[in-house]
PDB file of N, CA and C in Angstrom:
ATOM      1  N   MET O  16     108.390  94.403  72.935  1.00 69.00           N
ATOM      2  CA  MET O  16     107.136  94.870  73.481  1.00 69.00           C
ATOM      3  C   MET O  16     106.944  94.256  74.863  1.00 69.00           C
ATOM      4  N   LYS O  17     106.544  95.086  75.803  1.00 75.00           N
ATOM      5  CA  LYS O  17     106.357  94.648  77.171  1.00 75.00           C
ATOM      6  C   LYS O  17     105.007  93.961  77.311  1.00 75.00           C
ATOM      7  N   LYS O  18     105.014  92.786  77.918  1.00 85.00           N
ATOM      8  CA  LYS O  18     103.780  92.012  78.066  1.00 85.00           C
ATOM      9  C   LYS O  18     103.023  92.493  79.297  1.00 85.00           C
ATOM     10  N   LYS O  19     101.690  92.634  79.156  1.00 90.00           N
ATOM     11  CA  LYS O  19     100.838  93.069  80.255  1.00 90.00           C
ATOM     12  C   LYS O  19     100.130  91.857  80.844  1.00 90.00           C
ATOM     13  N   TYR O  20     100.072  91.789  82.166  1.00 92.00           N
ATOM     14  CA  TYR O  20      99.390  90.710  82.857  1.00 92.00           C
ATOM     15  C   TYR O  20      98.244  91.289  83.671  1.00 92.00           C
ATOM     16  N   THR O  21      97.148  90.564  83.735  1.00 93.00           N
ATOM     17  CA  THR O  21      96.000  91.040  84.508  1.00 93.00           C
ATOM     18  C   THR O  21      96.281  90.882  85.996  1.00 93.00           C
ATOM     19  N   ALA O  22      95.540  91.641  86.780  1.00 92.00           N
ATOM     20  CA  ALA O  22      95.690  91.569  88.228  1.00 92.00           C
ATOM     21  C   ALA O  22      95.324  90.176  88.739  1.00 92.00           C
ATOM     22  N   SER O  23      94.294  89.571  88.156  1.00 92.00           N
ATOM     23  CA  SER O  23      93.895  88.240  88.615  1.00 92.00           C
ATOM     24  C   SER O  23      94.969  87.193  88.281  1.00 92.00           C
ATOM     25  N   PHE O  24      95.624  87.344  87.133  1.00 94.00           N
ATOM     26  CA  PHE O  24      96.713  86.421  86.780  1.00 94.00           C
ATOM     27  C   PHE O  24      97.859  86.567  87.775  1.00 94.00           C
ATOM     28  N   LYS O  25      98.218  87.813  88.089  1.00 95.00           N
ATOM     29  CA  LYS O  25      99.299  88.051  89.044  1.00 95.00           C
ATOM     30  C   LYS O  25      98.955  87.463  90.406  1.00 95.00           C
ATOM     31  N   ALA O  26      97.702  87.635  90.830  1.00 94.00           N
ATOM     32  CA  ALA O  26      97.267  87.103  92.120  1.00 94.00           C
ATOM     33  C   ALA O  26      97.353  85.577  92.121  1.00 94.00           C
ATOM     34  N   GLN O  27      96.973  84.966  91.024  1.00 95.00           N
ATOM     35  CA  GLN O  27      97.026  83.513  90.901  1.00 95.00           C
ATOM     36  C   GLN O  27      98.476  83.025  91.026  1.00 95.00           C
ATOM     37  N   ILE O  28      99.382  83.722  90.376  1.00 95.00           N
ATOM     38  CA  ILE O  28     100.799  83.345  90.423  1.00 95.00           C
ATOM     39  C   ILE O  28     101.344  83.524  91.843  1.00 95.00           C
ATOM     40  N   VAL O  29     100.993  84.626  92.490  1.00 95.00           N
ATOM     41  CA  VAL O  29     101.481  84.867  93.854  1.00 95.00           C
ATOM     42  C   VAL O  29     100.942  83.795  94.797  1.00 95.00           C
ATOM     43  N   GLN O  30      99.689  83.391  94.615  1.00 95.00           N
ATOM     44  CA  GLN O  30      99.141  82.311  95.446  1.00 95.00           C
ATOM     45  C   GLN O  30      99.944  81.029  95.248  1.00 95.00           C
ATOM     46  N   GLU O  31     100.296  80.772  94.007  1.00 95.00           N
ATOM     47  CA  GLU O  31     101.099  79.590  93.702  1.00 95.00           C
ATOM     48  C   GLU O  31     102.462  79.680  94.376  1.00 95.00           C
ATOM     49  N   ILE O  32     103.048  80.869  94.385  1.00 94.00           N
ATOM     50  CA  ILE O  32     104.348  81.077  95.032  1.00 94.00           C
ATOM     51  C   ILE O  32     104.226  80.839  96.538  1.00 94.00           C
ATOM     52  N   LEU O  33     103.169  81.377  97.144  1.00 94.00           N
ATOM     53  CA  LEU O  33     103.002  81.273  98.586  1.00 94.00           C
ATOM     54  C   LEU O  33     102.709  79.847  99.053  1.00 94.00           C
ATOM     55  N   LYS O  34     102.202  79.003  98.184  1.00 94.00           N
ATOM     56  CA  LYS O  34     101.970  77.596  98.534  1.00 94.00           C
ATOM     57  C   LYS O  34     103.292  76.861  98.775  1.00 94.00           C
ATOM     58  N   GLU O  35     104.358  77.355  98.139  1.00 93.00           N
ATOM     59  CA  GLU O  35     105.708  76.798  98.263  1.00 93.00           C
ATOM     60  C   GLU O  35     105.779  75.329  97.864  1.00 93.00           C
ATOM     61  N   GLU O  36     104.941  74.917  96.907  1.00 94.00           N
ATOM     62  CA  GLU O  36     105.003  73.552  96.391  1.00 94.00           C
ATOM     63  C   GLU O  36     106.054  73.434  95.292  1.00 94.00           C
ATOM     64  N   LYS O  37     106.365  74.565  94.651  1.00 94.00           N
ATOM     65  CA  LYS O  37     107.364  74.616  93.586  1.00 94.00           C
ATOM     66  C   LYS O  37     108.298  75.777  93.878  1.00 94.00           C
ATOM     67  N   THR O  38     109.480  75.708  93.266  1.00 93.00           N
ATOM     68  CA  THR O  38     110.411  76.823  93.426  1.00 93.00           C
ATOM     69  C   THR O  38     109.969  77.987  92.542  1.00 93.00           C
ATOM     70  N   MET O  39     110.483  79.139  92.864  1.00 92.00           N
ATOM     71  CA  MET O  39     110.186  80.335  92.087  1.00 92.00           C
ATOM     72  C   MET O  39     110.619  80.138  90.632  1.00 92.00           C
ATOM     73  N   VAL O  40     111.755  79.487  90.436  1.00 94.00           N
ATOM     74  CA  VAL O  40     112.280  79.256  89.084  1.00 94.00           C
ATOM     75  C   VAL O  40     111.359  78.316  88.310  1.00 94.00           C
ATOM     76  N   GLN O  41     110.816  77.301  88.976  1.00 95.00           N
ATOM     77  CA  GLN O  41     109.897  76.382  88.309  1.00 95.00           C
ATOM     78  C   GLN O  41     108.631  77.106  87.853  1.00 95.00           C
ATOM     79  N   ILE O  42     108.085  77.918  88.733  1.00 95.00           N
ATOM     80  CA  ILE O  42     106.865  78.662  88.404  1.00 95.00           C
ATOM     81  C   ILE O  42     107.144  79.629  87.256  1.00 95.00           C
ATOM     82  N   ALA O  43     108.268  80.321  87.337  1.00 95.00           N
ATOM     83  CA  ALA O  43     108.646  81.271  86.283  1.00 95.00           C
ATOM     84  C   ALA O  43     108.784  80.555  84.943  1.00 95.00           C
ATOM     85  N   SER O  44     109.404  79.407  84.960  1.00 95.00           N
ATOM     86  CA  SER O  44     109.611  78.637  83.729  1.00 95.00           C
ATOM     87  C   SER O  44     108.286  78.159  83.153  1.00 95.00           C
ATOM     88  N   GLU O  45     107.380  77.683  83.998  1.00 95.00           N
ATOM     89  CA  GLU O  45     106.075  77.198  83.544  1.00 95.00           C
ATOM     90  C   GLU O  45     105.266  78.286  82.840  1.00 95.00           C
ATOM     91  N   HIS O  46     105.391  79.522  83.338  1.00 94.00           N
ATOM     92  CA  HIS O  46     104.571  80.610  82.824  1.00 94.00           C
ATOM     93  C   HIS O  46     105.330  81.535  81.876  1.00 94.00           C
ATOM     94  N   GLY O  47     106.615  81.274  81.675  1.00 94.00           N
ATOM     95  CA  GLY O  47     107.403  82.095  80.762  1.00 94.00           C
ATOM     96  C   GLY O  47     107.612  83.513  81.265  1.00 94.00           C
ATOM     97  N   ILE O  48     107.805  83.640  82.577  1.00 94.00           N
ATOM     98  CA  ILE O  48     107.994  84.947  83.211  1.00 94.00           C
ATOM     99  C   ILE O  48     109.344  84.922  83.929  1.00 94.00           C
ATOM    100  N   HIS O  49     110.044  86.029  83.896  1.00 95.00           N
ATOM    101  CA  HIS O  49     111.341  86.114  84.570  1.00 95.00           C
ATOM    102  C   HIS O  49     111.140  85.972  86.079  1.00 95.00           C
ATOM    103  N   PRO O  50     112.000  85.195  86.747  1.00 94.00           N
ATOM    104  CA  PRO O  50     111.864  85.008  88.196  1.00 94.00           C
ATOM    105  C   PRO O  50     111.875  86.315  88.994  1.00 94.00           C
ATOM    106  N   GLN O  51     112.612  87.308  88.533  1.00 95.00           N
ATOM    107  CA  GLN O  51     112.637  88.586  89.254  1.00 95.00           C
ATOM    108  C   GLN O  51     111.261  89.250  89.235  1.00 95.00           C
ATOM    109  N   GLN O  52     110.538  89.075  88.133  1.00 95.00           N
ATOM    110  CA  GLN O  52     109.181  89.637  88.048  1.00 95.00           C
ATOM    111  C   GLN O  52     108.286  88.992  89.092  1.00 95.00           C
ATOM    112  N   LEU O  53     108.434  87.688  89.274  1.00 95.00           N
ATOM    113  CA  LEU O  53     107.641  86.981  90.283  1.00 95.00           C
ATOM    114  C   LEU O  53     108.002  87.463  91.686  1.00 95.00           C
ATOM    115  N   THR O  54     109.286  87.692  91.914  1.00 95.00           N
ATOM    116  CA  THR O  54     109.727  88.218  93.210  1.00 95.00           C
ATOM    117  C   THR O  54     109.101  89.584  93.471  1.00 95.00           C
ATOM    118  N   ASP O  55     109.044  90.415  92.446  1.00 96.00           N
ATOM    119  CA  ASP O  55     108.438  91.743  92.587  1.00 96.00           C
ATOM    120  C   ASP O  55     106.949  91.632  92.904  1.00 96.00           C
ATOM    121  N   TRP O  56     106.236  90.756  92.191  1.00 95.00           N
ATOM    122  CA  TRP O  56     104.800  90.582  92.434  1.00 95.00           C
ATOM    123  C   TRP O  56     104.542  90.081  93.853  1.00 95.00           C
ATOM    124  N   LYS O  57     105.383  89.157  94.303  1.00 95.00           N
ATOM    125  CA  LYS O  57     105.227  88.632  95.665  1.00 95.00           C
ATOM    126  C   LYS O  57     105.435  89.746  96.687  1.00 95.00           C
ATOM    127  N   ALA O  58     106.447  90.571  96.486  1.00 95.00           N
ATOM    128  CA  ALA O  58     106.725  91.669  97.412  1.00 95.00           C
ATOM    129  C   ALA O  58     105.565  92.662  97.448  1.00 95.00           C
ATOM    130  N   ILE O  59     105.007  92.970  96.289  1.00 94.00           N
ATOM    131  CA  ILE O  59     103.860  93.887  96.222  1.00 94.00           C
ATOM    132  C   ILE O  59     102.681  93.303  96.985  1.00 94.00           C
ATOM    133  N   ALA O  60     102.435  92.011  96.790  1.00 93.00           N
ATOM    134  CA  ALA O  60     101.314  91.348  97.470  1.00 93.00           C
ATOM    135  C   ALA O  60     101.515  91.353  98.980  1.00 93.00           C
ATOM    136  N   LEU O  61     102.712  91.070  99.427  1.00 92.00           N
ATOM    137  CA  LEU O  61     102.976  91.028 100.860  1.00 92.00           C
ATOM    138  C   LEU O  61     102.886  92.414 101.491  1.00 92.00           C
ATOM    139  N   ARG O  62     103.326  93.443 100.761  1.00 91.00           N
ATOM    140  CA  ARG O  62     103.206  94.815 101.279  1.00 91.00           C
ATOM    141  C   ARG O  62     101.745  95.232 101.394  1.00 91.00           C
ATOM    142  N   GLY O  63     100.920  94.792 100.450  1.00 87.00           N
ATOM    143  CA  GLY O  63      99.518  95.189 100.443  1.00 87.00           C
ATOM    144  C   GLY O  63      98.626  94.378 101.354  1.00 87.00           C
ATOM    145  N   MET O  64      99.138  93.253 101.838  1.00 85.00           N
ATOM    146  CA  MET O  64      98.317  92.356 102.639  1.00 85.00           C
ATOM    147  C   MET O  64      97.742  92.992 103.917  1.00 85.00           C
ATOM    148  N   PRO O  65      98.488  93.788 104.659  1.00 82.00           N
ATOM    149  CA  PRO O  65      97.911  94.380 105.873  1.00 82.00           C
ATOM    150  C   PRO O  65      96.666  95.231 105.606  1.00 82.00           C
ATOM    151  N   SER O  66      96.600  95.847 104.446  1.00 76.00           N
ATOM    152  CA  SER O  66      95.441  96.691 104.138  1.00 76.00           C
ATOM    153  C   SER O  66      94.169  95.862 103.984  1.00 76.00           C
ATOM    154  N   LEU O  67      94.308  94.571 103.714  1.00 76.00           N
ATOM    155  CA  LEU O  67      93.135  93.707 103.593  1.00 76.00           C
ATOM    156  C   LEU O  67      92.430  93.519 104.937  1.00 76.00           C
ATOM    157  N   PHE O  68      93.158  93.735 106.010  1.00 77.00           N
ATOM    158  CA  PHE O  68      92.610  93.502 107.338  1.00 77.00           C
ATOM    159  C   PHE O  68      92.399  94.779 108.134  1.00 77.00           C
ATOM    160  N   GLY O  69      92.675  95.923 107.542  1.00 73.00           N
ATOM    161  CA  GLY O  69      92.624  97.175 108.286  1.00 73.00           C
ATOM    162  C   GLY O  69      91.563  98.128 107.800  1.00 73.00           C
ATOM    163  N   GLU O  70      91.727  99.349 108.204  1.00 70.00           N
ATOM    164  CA  GLU O  70      90.792 100.421 107.881  1.00 70.00           C
ATOM    165  C   GLU O  70      90.883 100.843 106.420  1.00 70.00           C
ATOM    166  N   ASP O  71      91.945 100.449 105.738  1.00 63.00           N
ATOM    167  CA  ASP O  71      92.121 100.835 104.340  1.00 63.00           C
ATOM    168  C   ASP O  71      90.985 100.320 103.466  1.00 63.00           C
ATOM    169  N   ARG O  72      90.394  99.195 103.842  1.00 65.00           N
ATOM    170  CA  ARG O  72      89.282  98.642 103.058  1.00 65.00           C
ATOM    171  C   ARG O  72      88.114  99.611 103.071  1.00 65.00           C
ATOM    172  N   LYS O  73      87.861 100.205 104.247  1.00 71.00           N
ATOM    173  CA  LYS O  73      86.755 101.160 104.361  1.00 71.00           C
ATOM    174  C   LYS O  73      87.045 102.415 103.555  1.00 71.00           C
ATOM    175  N   SER O  74      88.298 102.867 103.593  1.00 75.00           N
ATOM    176  CA  SER O  74      88.635 104.078 102.842  1.00 75.00           C
ATOM    177  C   SER O  74      88.575 103.806 101.340  1.00 75.00           C
ATOM    178  N   ALA O  75      88.912 102.606 100.932  1.00 76.00           N
ATOM    179  CA  ALA O  75      88.816 102.258  99.509  1.00 76.00           C
ATOM    180  C   ALA O  75      87.355 102.243  99.070  1.00 76.00           C
ATOM    181  N   ALA O  76      86.484 101.730  99.926  1.00 79.00           N
ATOM    182  CA  ALA O  76      85.051 101.709  99.606  1.00 79.00           C
ATOM    183  C   ALA O  76      84.506 103.132  99.538  1.00 79.00           C
ATOM    184  N   ALA O  77      84.941 103.982 100.460  1.00 82.00           N
ATOM    185  CA  ALA O  77      84.509 105.377 100.451  1.00 82.00           C
ATOM    186  C   ALA O  77      85.025 106.088  99.203  1.00 82.00           C
ATOM    187  N   LEU O  78      86.236 105.795  98.824  1.00 84.00           N
ATOM    188  CA  LEU O  78      86.827 106.385  97.621  1.00 84.00           C
ATOM    189  C   LEU O  78      86.045 105.953  96.384  1.00 84.00           C
ATOM    190  N   LYS O  79      85.681 104.688  96.326  1.00 88.00           N
ATOM    191  CA  LYS O  79      84.913 104.179  95.190  1.00 88.00           C
ATOM    192  C   LYS O  79      83.535 104.832  95.140  1.00 88.00           C
ATOM    193  N   ALA O  80      82.889 104.982  96.304  1.00 89.00           N
ATOM    194  CA  ALA O  80      81.564 105.616  96.348  1.00 89.00           C
ATOM    195  C   ALA O  80      81.659 107.068  95.887  1.00 89.00           C
ATOM    196  N   GLY O  81      82.710 107.768  96.313  1.00 90.00           N
ATOM    197  CA  GLY O  81      82.917 109.147  95.884  1.00 90.00           C
ATOM    198  C   GLY O  81      83.143 109.247  94.389  1.00 90.00           C
ATOM    199  N   TYR O  82      83.888 108.308  93.853  1.00 92.00           N
ATOM    200  CA  TYR O  82      84.145 108.275  92.417  1.00 92.00           C
ATOM    201  C   TYR O  82      82.841 108.059  91.653  1.00 92.00           C
ATOM    202  N   GLU O  83      82.034 107.107  92.119  1.00 93.00           N
ATOM    203  CA  GLU O  83      80.774 106.814  91.435  1.00 93.00           C
ATOM    204  C   GLU O  83      79.817 108.009  91.496  1.00 93.00           C
ATOM    205  N   GLN O  84      79.808 108.711  92.626  1.00 94.00           N
ATOM    206  CA  GLN O  84      78.964 109.900  92.752  1.00 94.00           C
ATOM    207  C   GLN O  84      79.437 110.984  91.783  1.00 94.00           C
ATOM    208  N   GLN O  85      80.732 111.188  91.707  1.00 95.00           N
ATOM    209  CA  GLN O  85      81.281 112.185  90.791  1.00 95.00           C
ATOM    210  C   GLN O  85      80.963 111.809  89.345  1.00 95.00           C
ATOM    211  N   LEU O  86      81.042 110.529  89.028  1.00 95.00           N
ATOM    212  CA  LEU O  86      80.726 110.056  87.688  1.00 95.00           C
ATOM    213  C   LEU O  86      79.267 110.358  87.338  1.00 95.00           C
ATOM    214  N   GLN O  87      78.361 110.118  88.268  1.00 96.00           N
ATOM    215  CA  GLN O  87      76.943 110.414  88.042  1.00 96.00           C
ATOM    216  C   GLN O  87      76.734 111.914  87.815  1.00 96.00           C
ATOM    217  N   GLN O  88      77.416 112.735  88.595  1.00 96.00           N
ATOM    218  CA  GLN O  88      77.294 114.180  88.443  1.00 96.00           C
ATOM    219  C   GLN O  88      77.807 114.621  87.064  1.00 96.00           C
ATOM    220  N   LEU O  89      78.885 114.039  86.620  1.00 96.00           N
ATOM    221  CA  LEU O  89      79.423 114.397  85.309  1.00 96.00           C
ATOM    222  C   LEU O  89      78.483 113.979  84.183  1.00 96.00           C
ATOM    223  N   TYR O  90      77.896 112.791  84.297  1.00 95.00           N
ATOM    224  CA  TYR O  90      76.921 112.363  83.289  1.00 95.00           C
ATOM    225  C   TYR O  90      75.710 113.293  83.275  1.00 95.00           C
ATOM    226  N   ALA O  91      75.269 113.732  84.452  1.00 96.00           N
ATOM    227  CA  ALA O  91      74.139 114.658  84.523  1.00 96.00           C
ATOM    228  C   ALA O  91      74.498 115.983  83.856  1.00 96.00           C
ATOM    229  N   GLU O  92      75.713 116.458  84.081  1.00 96.00           N
ATOM    230  CA  GLU O  92      76.173 117.710  83.463  1.00 96.00           C
ATOM    231  C   GLU O  92      76.238 117.568  81.945  1.00 96.00           C
ATOM    232  N   ILE O  93      76.713 116.426  81.479  1.00 96.00           N
ATOM    233  CA  ILE O  93      76.746 116.183  80.030  1.00 96.00           C
ATOM    234  C   ILE O  93      75.332 116.225  79.459  1.00 96.00           C
ATOM    235  N   GLY O  94      74.397 115.626  80.166  1.00 96.00           N
ATOM    236  CA  GLY O  94      73.001 115.648  79.720  1.00 96.00           C
ATOM    237  C   GLY O  94      72.451 117.064  79.638  1.00 96.00           C
ATOM    238  N   ARG O  95      72.715 117.874  80.673  1.00 96.00           N
ATOM    239  CA  ARG O  95      72.254 119.268  80.682  1.00 96.00           C
ATOM    240  C   ARG O  95      72.872 120.051  79.534  1.00 96.00           C
ATOM    241  N   LEU O  96      74.166 119.894  79.329  1.00 96.00           N
ATOM    242  CA  LEU O  96      74.846 120.628  78.268  1.00 96.00           C
ATOM    243  C   LEU O  96      74.366 120.188  76.885  1.00 96.00           C
ATOM    244  N   SER O  97      74.109 118.901  76.720  1.00 95.00           N
ATOM    245  CA  SER O  97      73.595 118.412  75.439  1.00 95.00           C
ATOM    246  C   SER O  97      72.226 119.010  75.145  1.00 95.00           C
ATOM    247  N   THR O  98      71.395 119.087  76.165  1.00 95.00           N
ATOM    248  CA  THR O  98      70.060 119.676  76.001  1.00 95.00           C
ATOM    249  C   THR O  98      70.166 121.154  75.650  1.00 95.00           C
ATOM    250  N   GLN O  99      71.026 121.874  76.347  1.00 95.00           N
ATOM    251  CA  GLN O  99      71.217 123.300  76.064  1.00 95.00           C
ATOM    252  C   GLN O  99      71.742 123.503  74.644  1.00 95.00           C
ATOM    253  N   LEU O 100      72.683 122.674  74.229  1.00 92.00           N
ATOM    254  CA  LEU O 100      73.236 122.791  72.886  1.00 92.00           C
ATOM    255  C   LEU O 100      72.156 122.547  71.830  1.00 92.00           C
ATOM    256  N   ALA O 101      71.344 121.527  72.036  1.00 91.00           N
ATOM    257  CA  ALA O 101      70.275 121.238  71.083  1.00 91.00           C
ATOM    258  C   ALA O 101      69.293 122.417  71.018  1.00 91.00           C
ATOM    259  N   TRP O 102      68.964 122.998  72.174  1.00 91.00           N
ATOM    260  CA  TRP O 102      68.043 124.139  72.212  1.00 91.00           C
ATOM    261  C   TRP O 102      68.640 125.331  71.468  1.00 91.00           C
ATOM    262  N   LEU O 103      69.930 125.608  71.714  1.00 91.00           N
ATOM    263  CA  LEU O 103      70.596 126.729  71.036  1.00 91.00           C
ATOM    264  C   LEU O 103      70.660 126.520  69.533  1.00 91.00           C
ATOM    265  N   LYS O 104      70.934 125.303  69.096  1.00 88.00           N
ATOM    266  CA  LYS O 104      70.961 125.015  67.666  1.00 88.00           C
ATOM    267  C   LYS O 104      69.596 125.265  67.053  1.00 88.00           C
ATOM    268  N   LYS O 105      68.559 124.841  67.737  1.00 89.00           N
ATOM    269  CA  LYS O 105      67.202 124.997  67.230  1.00 89.00           C
ATOM    270  C   LYS O 105      66.822 126.458  67.141  1.00 89.00           C
ATOM    271  N   LYS O 106      67.142 127.228  68.172  1.00 89.00           N
ATOM    272  CA  LYS O 106      66.787 128.653  68.208  1.00 89.00           C
ATOM    273  C   LYS O 106      67.596 129.489  67.232  1.00 89.00           C
ATOM    274  N   SER O 107      68.837 129.098  66.993  1.00 88.00           N
ATOM    275  CA  SER O 107      69.682 129.899  66.096  1.00 88.00           C
ATOM    276  C   SER O 107      69.367 129.638  64.625  1.00 88.00           C
ATOM    277  N   GLY O 108      68.813 128.490  64.344  1.00 82.00           N
ATOM    278  CA  GLY O 108      68.514 128.142  62.971  1.00 82.00           C
ATOM    279  C   GLY O 108      69.720 127.708  62.176  1.00 82.00           C
ATOM    280  N   ILE O 109      70.867 127.572  62.839  1.00 76.00           N
ATOM    281  CA  ILE O 109      72.081 127.147  62.168  1.00 76.00           C
ATOM    282  C   ILE O 109      72.148 125.635  62.220  1.00 76.00           C
ATOM    283  N   GLU O 110      72.478 125.049  61.082  1.00 71.00           N
ATOM    284  CA  GLU O 110      72.593 123.596  60.998  1.00 71.00           C
ATOM    285  C   GLU O 110      74.041 123.187  61.316  1.00 71.00           C
ATOM    286  N   PHE O 111      74.226 122.342  62.305  1.00 63.00           N
ATOM    287  CA  PHE O 111      75.529 121.797  62.647  1.00 63.00           C
ATOM    288  C   PHE O 111      75.491 120.300  62.425  1.00 63.00           C
ATOM    289  N   GLU O 112      76.625 119.752  62.091  1.00 60.00           N
ATOM    290  CA  GLU O 112      76.692 118.296  61.921  1.00 60.00           C
ATOM    291  C   GLU O 112      77.514 117.685  62.996  1.00 60.00           C
TER     292      GLU O 112
END
């Protein structure tokens, strides 16, 4: 079974790697993770680092706002449909469970 790690755990490990106080093998051994996995996490972090300082942060915020707006619209639609369904059940006289 493949073990899942949280994003915060991965970030913590990458920070430890970047401090360069221990070797990659030492860190891997301490946490029971294969050194290649740590190398992959470090590479992902380094590739993503420029976006922390650029326009990507704004686009991520805009994307999140759009998602939240869409979520609100979907909840409103569910509410409308639930109300319509209840009205139709009442008018038809049919009992549904």
